[in-house]
Backbone as a printed PyTorch tensor [residue, N CA C, xyz], in Angstrom:
tensor([[[-83.7890, -34.3070, 210.8650],
         [-83.6890, -33.9050, 209.4820],
         [-84.4420, -34.8690, 208.5800]],

        [[-84.6190, -36.0940, 209.0350],
         [-85.3040, -37.0610, 208.1720],
         [-86.7740, -36.7290, 207.9900]],

        [[-87.4170, -36.0620, 208.9660],
         [-88.8190, -35.7210, 208.8300],
         [-89.0700, -34.7300, 207.7100]],

        [[-88.2440, -33.7010, 207.6430],
         [-88.4270, -32.6780, 206.6260],
         [-87.9520, -33.1420, 205.2540]],

        [[-86.8390, -33.8080, 205.1980],
         [-86.2500, -34.1790, 203.9130],
         [-86.4680, -35.6340, 203.5320]],

        [[-86.9220, -36.4580, 204.4330],
         [-87.3130, -37.8150, 204.1080],
         [-86.2140, -38.8550, 204.1140]],

        [[-86.3120, -39.7800, 205.0440],
         [-85.5220, -41.0120, 205.0830],
         [-84.0230, -40.8310, 204.8920]],

        [[-83.4460, -39.8590, 205.5340],
         [-81.9870, -39.6810, 205.5240],
         [-81.4040, -39.5710, 204.1200]],

        [[-82.1460, -39.0290, 203.1790],
         [-81.7090, -39.0110, 201.7830],
         [-80.3690, -38.3070, 201.6020]],

        [[-80.1340, -37.2490, 202.3600],
         [-78.8820, -36.5150, 202.1910],
         [-77.7040, -37.2780, 202.7970]],

        [[-77.9260, -37.9840, 203.8800],
         [-76.8640, -38.8150, 204.4650],
         [-76.5220, -39.9600, 203.5250]],

        [[-77.5390, -40.5900, 202.9620],
         [-77.3060, -41.6850, 202.0150],
         [-76.5600, -41.1710, 200.7920]],

        [[-76.9740, -40.0170, 200.2690],
         [-76.3170, -39.4520, 199.0850],
         [-74.8630, -39.1060, 199.3890]],

        [[-74.6180, -38.5110, 200.5430],
         [-73.2490, -38.1670, 200.9170],
         [-72.3820, -39.4160, 201.0240]],

        [[-72.9060, -40.4410, 201.7010],
         [-72.1630, -41.6950, 201.8380],
         [-71.9060, -42.3290, 200.4730]],

        [[-72.9060, -42.2830, 199.6170],
         [-72.7700, -42.8630, 198.2800],
         [-71.7050, -42.1290, 197.4660]],

        [[-71.7320, -40.8030, 197.5020],
         [-70.7340, -40.0260, 196.7580],
         [-69.3320, -40.2540, 197.3110]],

        [[-69.2100, -40.3060, 198.6350],
         [-67.9020, -40.5990, 199.2480],
         [-67.4070, -41.9790, 198.8250]],

        [[-68.3110, -42.9610, 198.8630],
         [-67.9510, -44.3170, 198.4620],
         [-67.5040, -44.3580, 197.0040]],

        [[-68.2850, -43.7260, 196.1220],
         [-67.9580, -43.7380, 194.6890],
         [-66.6160, -43.0720, 194.4190]],

        [[-66.3040, -42.0020, 195.1490],
         [-65.0170, -41.3240, 194.9850],
         [-63.8730, -42.2300, 195.4470]],

        [[-64.0310, -42.8440, 196.6100],
         [-62.9920, -43.7560, 197.1260],
         [-62.8150, -44.9580, 196.2060]],

        [[-63.9290, -45.4760, 195.7020],
         [-63.8550, -46.6390, 194.8170],
         [-63.1380, -46.2730, 193.5180]],

        [[-63.4250, -45.0880, 192.9830],
         [-62.7530, -44.6500, 191.7600],
         [-61.2410, -44.5900, 191.9750]],

        [[-60.8160, -44.0220, 193.1070],
         [-59.3860, -43.9440, 193.4090],
         [-58.7530, -45.3310, 193.4700]],

        [[-59.4380, -46.2730, 194.1080],
         [-58.9110, -47.6330, 194.2360],
         [-58.8520, -48.3370, 192.8800]],

        [[-59.9050, -48.1990, 192.0800],
         [-59.9120, -48.8220, 190.7520],
         [-58.8470, -48.2120, 189.8450]],

        [[-58.6500, -46.8920, 189.9440],
         [-57.5950, -46.2370, 189.1620],
         [-56.2200, -46.7420, 189.5970]],

        [[-56.0620, -47.0060, 190.8930],
         [-54.8070, -47.5710, 191.3940],
         [-54.5810, -48.9700, 190.8190]],

        [[-55.6490, -49.7520, 190.7170],
         [-55.5270, -51.0780, 190.1040],
         [-55.0180, -50.9590, 188.6710]],

        [[-55.6160, -50.0470, 187.9110],
         [-55.2230, -49.8600, 186.5090],
         [-53.7650, -49.4150, 186.4300]],

        [[-53.3740, -48.4960, 187.3040],
         [-51.9980, -47.9890, 187.3060],
         [-50.9910, -49.0820, 187.6410]],

        [[-51.4200, -50.1040, 188.3700],
         [-50.5130, -51.1830, 188.7770],
         [-50.6580, -52.4370, 187.9250]],

        [[-51.2110, -52.2990, 186.7510],
         [-51.4200, -53.4420, 185.8500],
         [-50.1350, -54.2240, 185.6020]],

        [[-49.0200, -53.5270, 185.5160],
         [-47.7470, -54.1900, 185.1900],
         [-46.8570, -54.4120, 186.4070]],

        [[-47.3940, -54.2370, 187.6060],
         [-46.6250, -54.4420, 188.8320],
         [-46.6940, -55.9120, 189.2310]],

        [[-45.5450, -56.6000, 189.2340],
         [-45.5540, -58.0220, 189.5980],
         [-46.1150, -58.2510, 191.0000]],

        [[-47.0110, -59.2340, 191.1140],
         [-47.5820, -59.6080, 192.4050],
         [-48.6670, -58.6810, 192.9200]],

        [[-49.0090, -57.6370, 192.1800],
         [-50.0400, -56.7050, 192.6570],
         [-51.3920, -57.4120, 192.6880]],

        [[-52.1020, -57.2490, 193.8020],
         [-53.4150, -57.8550, 193.9760],
         [-54.4860, -56.7810, 193.7970]],

        [[-55.3210, -56.9180, 192.7820],
         [-56.3930, -55.9550, 192.5350],
         [-57.3630, -55.9620, 193.7080]],

        [[-57.8600, -54.7690, 194.0650],
         [-58.8030, -54.6250, 195.1630],
         [-60.0460, -53.8820, 194.6780]],

        [[-61.0780, -53.9450, 195.4910],
         [-62.3120, -53.2260, 195.2010],
         [-62.9360, -52.8330, 196.5340]],

        [[-63.9290, -51.9690, 196.4800],
         [-64.6830, -51.5840, 197.6640],
         [-66.1140, -52.0510, 197.5050]],

        [[-66.6920, -52.5560, 198.5850],
         [-68.1050, -52.9280, 198.5920],
         [-68.7880, -52.1130, 199.6800]],

        [[-70.0410, -51.7710, 199.4270],
         [-70.7430, -50.8130, 200.2580],
         [-72.1730, -51.2410, 200.5260]],

        [[-72.7410, -51.9870, 199.6150],
         [-74.1660, -52.2940, 199.6430],
         [-74.6180, -52.9980, 200.9240]],

        [[-73.8940, -54.0440, 201.3300],
         [-74.3110, -54.8140, 202.5070],
         [-74.3130, -53.9330, 203.7580]],

        [[-73.2880, -53.0970, 203.9150],
         [-73.2200, -52.2140, 205.0850],
         [-74.3480, -51.1940, 205.0700]],

        [[-74.6270, -50.6520, 203.8890],
         [-75.6980, -49.6670, 203.7730],
         [-77.0540, -50.2940, 204.0760]],

        [[-77.2920, -51.4740, 203.5200],
         [-78.5670, -52.1470, 203.7720],
         [-78.7410, -52.4620, 205.2520]],

        [[-77.6680, -52.8730, 205.9010],
         [-77.7420, -53.1810, 207.3270],
         [-78.0820, -51.9300, 208.1330]],

        [[-77.4660, -50.7920, 207.7860],
         [-77.7540, -49.5410, 208.4960],
         [-79.1780, -49.0790, 208.2280]],

        [[-79.6490, -49.2570, 207.0130],
         [-81.0150, -48.8450, 206.6920],
         [-82.0460, -49.6890, 207.4380]],

        [[-81.7110, -50.9430, 207.7340],
         [-82.6170, -51.7940, 208.5080],
         [-82.7460, -51.3060, 209.9410]],

        [[-81.7910, -50.4940, 210.3900],
         [-81.8550, -49.9410, 211.7400],
         [-83.0460, -49.0050, 211.8750]],

        [[-83.5560, -48.5050, 210.7580],
         [-84.7150, -47.6190, 210.7760],
         [-86.0000, -48.3990, 211.0750]],

        [[-85.9800, -49.7240, 210.8640],
         [-87.1550, -50.5500, 211.1020],
         [-87.2000, -50.9610, 212.5740]],

        [[-88.3820, -51.2360, 213.0970],
         [-88.4760, -51.6420, 214.5010],
         [-87.6620, -52.9090, 214.7710]],

        [[-86.9720, -52.9150, 215.8910],
         [-86.1570, -54.0650, 216.2580],
         [-86.9680, -55.1490, 216.9380]],

        [[-86.3430, -56.2950, 217.1870],
         [-87.0450, -57.3990, 217.8330],
         [-87.2700, -57.1740, 219.3270]],

        [[-86.5540, -56.2160, 219.9330],
         [-86.7130, -55.9620, 221.3660],
         [-87.3240, -54.5800, 221.5850]],

        [[-88.1680, -54.4750, 222.5800],
         [-88.8000, -53.1920, 222.8900],
         [-87.7970, -52.3040, 223.6280]],

        [[-87.6720, -51.0490, 223.1690],
         [-86.7890, -50.0890, 223.8220],
         [-87.6370, -49.1240, 224.6360]],

        [[-87.4210, -49.1090, 225.9420],
         [-88.1490, -48.1650, 226.7950],
         [-87.2880, -46.9510, 227.1290]],

        [[-86.0370, -46.9700, 226.6810],
         [-85.1080, -45.8660, 226.9000],
         [-84.1890, -45.8000, 225.6910]],

        [[-83.7870, -44.6110, 225.2740],
         [-82.9440, -44.4780, 224.0820],
         [-81.5710, -45.1300, 224.2570]],

        [[-81.1760, -45.4130, 225.4930],
         [-79.8860, -46.0570, 225.7430],
         [-79.9660, -47.5770, 225.6760]],

        [[-81.1660, -48.1200, 225.5530],
         [-81.3360, -49.5690, 225.4670],
         [-80.9750, -50.0670, 224.0780]],

        [[-80.4820, -51.2830, 224.0270],
         [-80.2290, -51.9290, 222.7450],
         [-81.5470, -52.4600, 222.1930]],

        [[-81.6430, -52.5200, 220.8710],
         [-82.8850, -53.0050, 220.2680],
         [-82.7690, -54.4420, 219.7690]],

        [[-81.6470, -55.1040, 220.0450],
         [-81.4920, -56.4970, 219.6470],
         [-80.8450, -56.6750, 218.2890]],

        [[-80.4780, -55.5920, 217.6450],
         [-79.7850, -55.6740, 216.3530],
         [-78.3830, -55.1250, 216.5310]],

        [[-77.5130, -55.5610, 215.6850],
         [-76.1450, -55.0460, 215.6830],
         [-75.9840, -54.2060, 214.4210]],

        [[-76.6280, -53.0410, 214.3770],
         [-76.6010, -52.2000, 213.1920],
         [-75.9610, -50.8630, 213.5090]],

        [[-75.0370, -50.4270, 212.6540],
         [-74.4120, -49.1220, 212.8810],
         [-75.3500, -48.0070, 212.4520]],

        [[-75.1950, -46.8210, 213.0210],
         [-75.9640, -45.6900, 212.5240],
         [-75.5660, -45.4030, 211.0730]],

        [[-76.4850, -44.8520, 210.3150],
         [-76.2540, -44.5960, 208.9050],
         [-75.0220, -43.7330, 208.6550]],

        [[-74.8010, -42.7430, 209.5060],
         [-73.6610, -41.8610, 209.2830],
         [-72.3160, -42.5160, 209.5770]],

        [[-72.3170, -43.7200, 210.1520],
         [-71.0720, -44.4350, 210.4440],
         [-70.7940, -45.5790, 209.4700]],

        [[-71.6080, -45.7400, 208.4510],
         [-71.4230, -46.8220, 207.4830],
         [-70.1530, -46.5780, 206.6730]],

        [[-69.3510, -47.6030, 206.5470],
         [-68.1150, -47.5240, 205.7830],
         [-68.0600, -48.6570, 204.7700]],

        [[-67.3300, -48.4380, 203.6860],
         [-67.1240, -49.4640, 202.6700],
         [-66.0800, -50.4690, 203.1610]],

        [[-66.1690, -51.6950, 202.6630],
         [-65.1810, -52.7110, 202.9970],
         [-64.2800, -52.9430, 201.7850]],

        [[-63.0070, -53.0310, 202.0500],
         [-62.0160, -53.2860, 201.0070],
         [-61.8840, -54.7940, 200.8310]],

        [[-61.9890, -55.2520, 199.5910],
         [-61.8880, -56.6840, 199.3060],
         [-60.8950, -56.9110, 198.1720]],

        [[-60.3860, -58.1290, 198.0790],
         [-59.5730, -58.4950, 196.9290],
         [-60.4970, -58.7110, 195.7440]],

        [[-60.0730, -58.2350, 194.6000],
         [-60.8800, -58.3520, 193.3880],
         [-60.0770, -59.1460, 192.3640]],

        [[-59.7780, -60.3490, 192.7280],
         [-58.8640, -61.1580, 191.9230],
         [-59.4860, -61.6140, 190.6170]],

        [[-58.6920, -61.5570, 189.5840],
         [-59.0840, -62.0930, 188.2870],
         [-59.0040, -63.6130, 188.3610]],

        [[-59.9100, -64.2960, 187.6730],
         [-59.8180, -65.7570, 187.6800],
         [-58.5670, -66.2680, 186.9550]],

        [[-57.9240, -65.3850, 186.1940],
         [-56.7230, -65.7650, 185.4320],
         [-55.5950, -64.7820, 185.7120]],

        [[-54.8980, -64.9280, 186.8490],
         [-53.8020, -63.9970, 187.1350],
         [-52.6640, -64.1730, 186.1210]],

        [[-51.9010, -63.0850, 185.9340],
         [-50.7410, -63.1430, 185.0440],
         [-49.6870, -64.0740, 185.6230]],

        [[-48.7260, -64.4370, 184.8050],
         [-47.6590, -65.3380, 185.2500],
         [-46.8530, -64.7540, 186.4040]],

        [[-46.8490, -63.4250, 186.5570],
         [-46.0930, -62.7810, 187.6360],
         [-46.9300, -62.5850, 188.9050]],

        [[-48.1670, -63.1230, 188.9190],
         [-49.0220, -63.0350, 190.0880],
         [-49.9190, -61.8050, 190.1300]],

        [[-49.8350, -60.9550, 189.1280],
         [-50.6750, -59.7620, 189.0780],
         [-52.1030, -60.1780, 188.7390]],

        [[-53.0920, -59.6530, 189.5030],
         [-54.4790, -60.0720, 189.3020],
         [-55.3430, -58.9930, 188.6540]],

        [[-54.7310, -57.9410, 188.1040],
         [-55.5070, -56.8690, 187.4780],
         [-55.9440, -57.3030, 186.0820]],

        [[-57.2480, -57.3050, 185.8610],
         [-57.8320, -57.5500, 184.5350],
         [-58.2630, -56.1770, 184.0220]],

        [[-57.5140, -55.6290, 183.0770],
         [-57.7210, -54.2590, 182.6290],
         [-59.1400, -54.0130, 182.1200]],

        [[-59.6770, -54.9300, 181.3300],
         [-61.0460, -54.7530, 180.8110],
         [-62.0670, -54.7100, 181.9480]],

        [[-61.8900, -55.5850, 182.9000],
         [-62.8050, -55.6430, 184.0450],
         [-62.7230, -54.3740, 184.8900]],

        [[-61.5110, -53.8970, 185.1190],
         [-61.3270, -52.6790, 185.9160],
         [-61.9170, -51.4640, 185.2110]],

        [[-61.7440, -51.3800, 183.9030],
         [-62.2980, -50.2440, 183.1500],
         [-63.8300, -50.2910, 183.1590]],

        [[-64.3910, -51.4850, 183.0920],
         [-65.8520, -51.6240, 183.1680],
         [-66.3490, -51.1790, 184.5450]],

        [[-65.6120, -51.5270, 185.6050],
         [-65.9920, -51.1080, 186.9540],
         [-65.9110, -49.5900, 187.0950]],

        [[-64.8820, -48.9880, 186.4980],
         [-64.7470, -47.5280, 186.5540],
         [-65.9180, -46.8650, 185.8520]],

        [[-66.3010, -47.3800, 184.6840],
         [-67.4350, -46.8190, 183.9370],
         [-68.7310, -46.9520, 184.7420]],

        [[-68.9600, -48.1230, 185.3250],
         [-70.1730, -48.3430, 186.1250],
         [-70.1830, -47.4360, 187.3460]],

        [[-69.0300, -47.2850, 187.9900],
         [-68.9180, -46.4370, 189.1690],
         [-69.2210, -44.9750, 188.8140]],

        [[-68.7250, -44.5280, 187.6640],
         [-68.9750, -43.1510, 187.2290],
         [-70.4570, -42.9240, 186.9470]],

        [[-71.1000, -43.9110, 186.3260],
         [-72.5390, -43.8080, 186.0670],
         [-73.3290, -43.6940, 187.3790]],

        [[-72.9580, -44.4760, 188.3640],
         [-73.6460, -44.4420, 189.6510],
         [-73.3980, -43.1150, 190.3760]],

        [[-72.1980, -42.5820, 190.2610],
         [-71.8750, -41.2830, 190.8450],
         [-72.7550, -40.2030, 190.2140]],

        [[-72.8180, -40.2120, 188.8820],
         [-73.6340, -39.2330, 188.1670],
         [-75.1180, -39.3790, 188.5040]],

        [[-75.5890, -40.6100, 188.6590],
         [-76.9910, -40.8340, 189.0110],
         [-77.3000, -40.2610, 190.3930]],

        [[-76.3810, -40.4070, 191.3230],
         [-76.5730, -39.8500, 192.6590],
         [-76.6350, -38.3290, 192.6000]],

        [[-75.7580, -37.7230, 191.7960],
         [-75.7880, -36.2670, 191.6380],
         [-77.1010, -35.7970, 191.0170]],

        [[-77.5960, -36.5340, 190.0210],
         [-78.8730, -36.1690, 189.3920],
         [-80.0220, -36.2940, 190.3960]],

        [[-79.9990, -37.3250, 191.2210],
         [-81.0370, -37.5090, 192.2290],
         [-81.0150, -36.3450, 193.2290]],

        [[-79.8330, -35.9420, 193.6500],
         [-79.7180, -34.8180, 194.5740],
         [-80.2080, -33.5220, 193.9290]],

        [[-79.8440, -33.2960, 192.6790],
         [-80.2910, -32.0960, 191.9730],
         [-81.8150, -32.0630, 191.8950]],

        [[-82.4070, -33.2220, 191.6200],
         [-83.8690, -33.3150, 191.5620],
         [-84.4860, -32.9960, 192.9220]],

        [[-83.9030, -33.5250, 193.9730],
         [-84.4000, -33.2790, 195.3330],
         [-84.3140, -31.7910, 195.6710]],

        [[-83.1980, -31.1510, 195.3260],
         [-83.0410, -29.7250, 195.6020],
         [-84.0060, -28.8730, 194.7720]],

        [[-84.2560, -29.2670, 193.5300],
         [-85.2420, -28.5420, 192.7170],
         [-86.6240, -28.6230, 193.3640]],

        [[-86.9670, -29.8000, 193.8740],
         [-88.2530, -29.9530, 194.5550],
         [-88.3410, -29.0830, 195.7960]],

        [[-87.2700, -29.0390, 196.5820],
         [-87.2530, -28.1880, 197.7740],
         [-87.3420, -26.7150, 197.3940]],

        [[-86.6300, -26.3310, 196.3600],
         [-86.6630, -24.9430, 195.8980],
         [-88.0820, -24.5650, 195.4600]],

        [[-88.7290, -25.4660, 194.7440],
         [-90.0940, -25.2190, 194.2910],
         [-91.0500, -25.0920, 195.4690]],

        [[-90.8960, -25.9650, 196.4560],
         [-91.7570, -25.9080, 197.6420],
         [-91.5470, -24.6050, 198.4030]],

        [[-90.3170, -24.1720, 198.5290],
         [-90.0210, -22.9150, 199.2310],
         [-90.6170, -21.7360, 198.4670]],

        [[-90.4830, -21.7680, 197.1390],
         [-91.0360, -20.6850, 196.3200],
         [-92.5540, -20.6190, 196.4690]],

        [[-93.2160, -21.7640, 196.4800],
         [-94.6650, -21.7730, 196.6570],
         [-95.0700, -21.2820, 198.0420]],

        [[-94.3230, -21.6640, 199.0590],
         [-94.6320, -21.2040, 200.4140],
         [-94.4620, -19.6920, 200.5260]],

        [[-93.4610, -19.1630, 199.8600],
         [-93.2560, -17.7120, 199.9420],
         [-94.3760, -16.9660, 199.2280]],

        [[-94.9630, -17.5510, 198.1680],
         [-96.0870, -16.9290, 197.4770],
         [-97.3500, -16.9470, 198.3270]],

        [[-97.5320, -18.0190, 199.0860],
         [-98.7010, -18.1520, 199.9460],
         [-98.6810, -17.1160, 201.0540]],

        [[-97.5070, -16.8170, 201.5900],
         [-97.3870, -15.9120, 202.7350],
         [-97.2960, -14.4480, 202.3380]],

        [[-97.3440, -14.1290, 201.0630],
         [-97.2620, -12.7300, 200.6310],
         [-98.6050, -12.0550, 200.7160]]])
């Protein structure tokens, strides 16, 4: 599928949208637990895992003479990339041990929503291009 549509764009978009949805749920949970004593704010990170999987597309340090051979890298396939859950502690926890910084969490939610929308716009653009190419091909064959 990467040959026709280019560089796993749909897999990356799907993973990105899934990540953004999961991250939104987690950030909303942080906000909902602002007043819960001892609650530890969490976040999801995705970039390092995605970059590592994308490097799997580049030639490895070892020559593979069979598809079952290892290439010398420890990289997961792109479709298996998952986000990592981390603590997102405020530098100034409340007296009850709660680490949710409401302003920071709301800023993360806004940024996450912008990135989600950008991914949707990129996909819409890609589909418009495919639709245009199909329409032109159908005109050529008439």
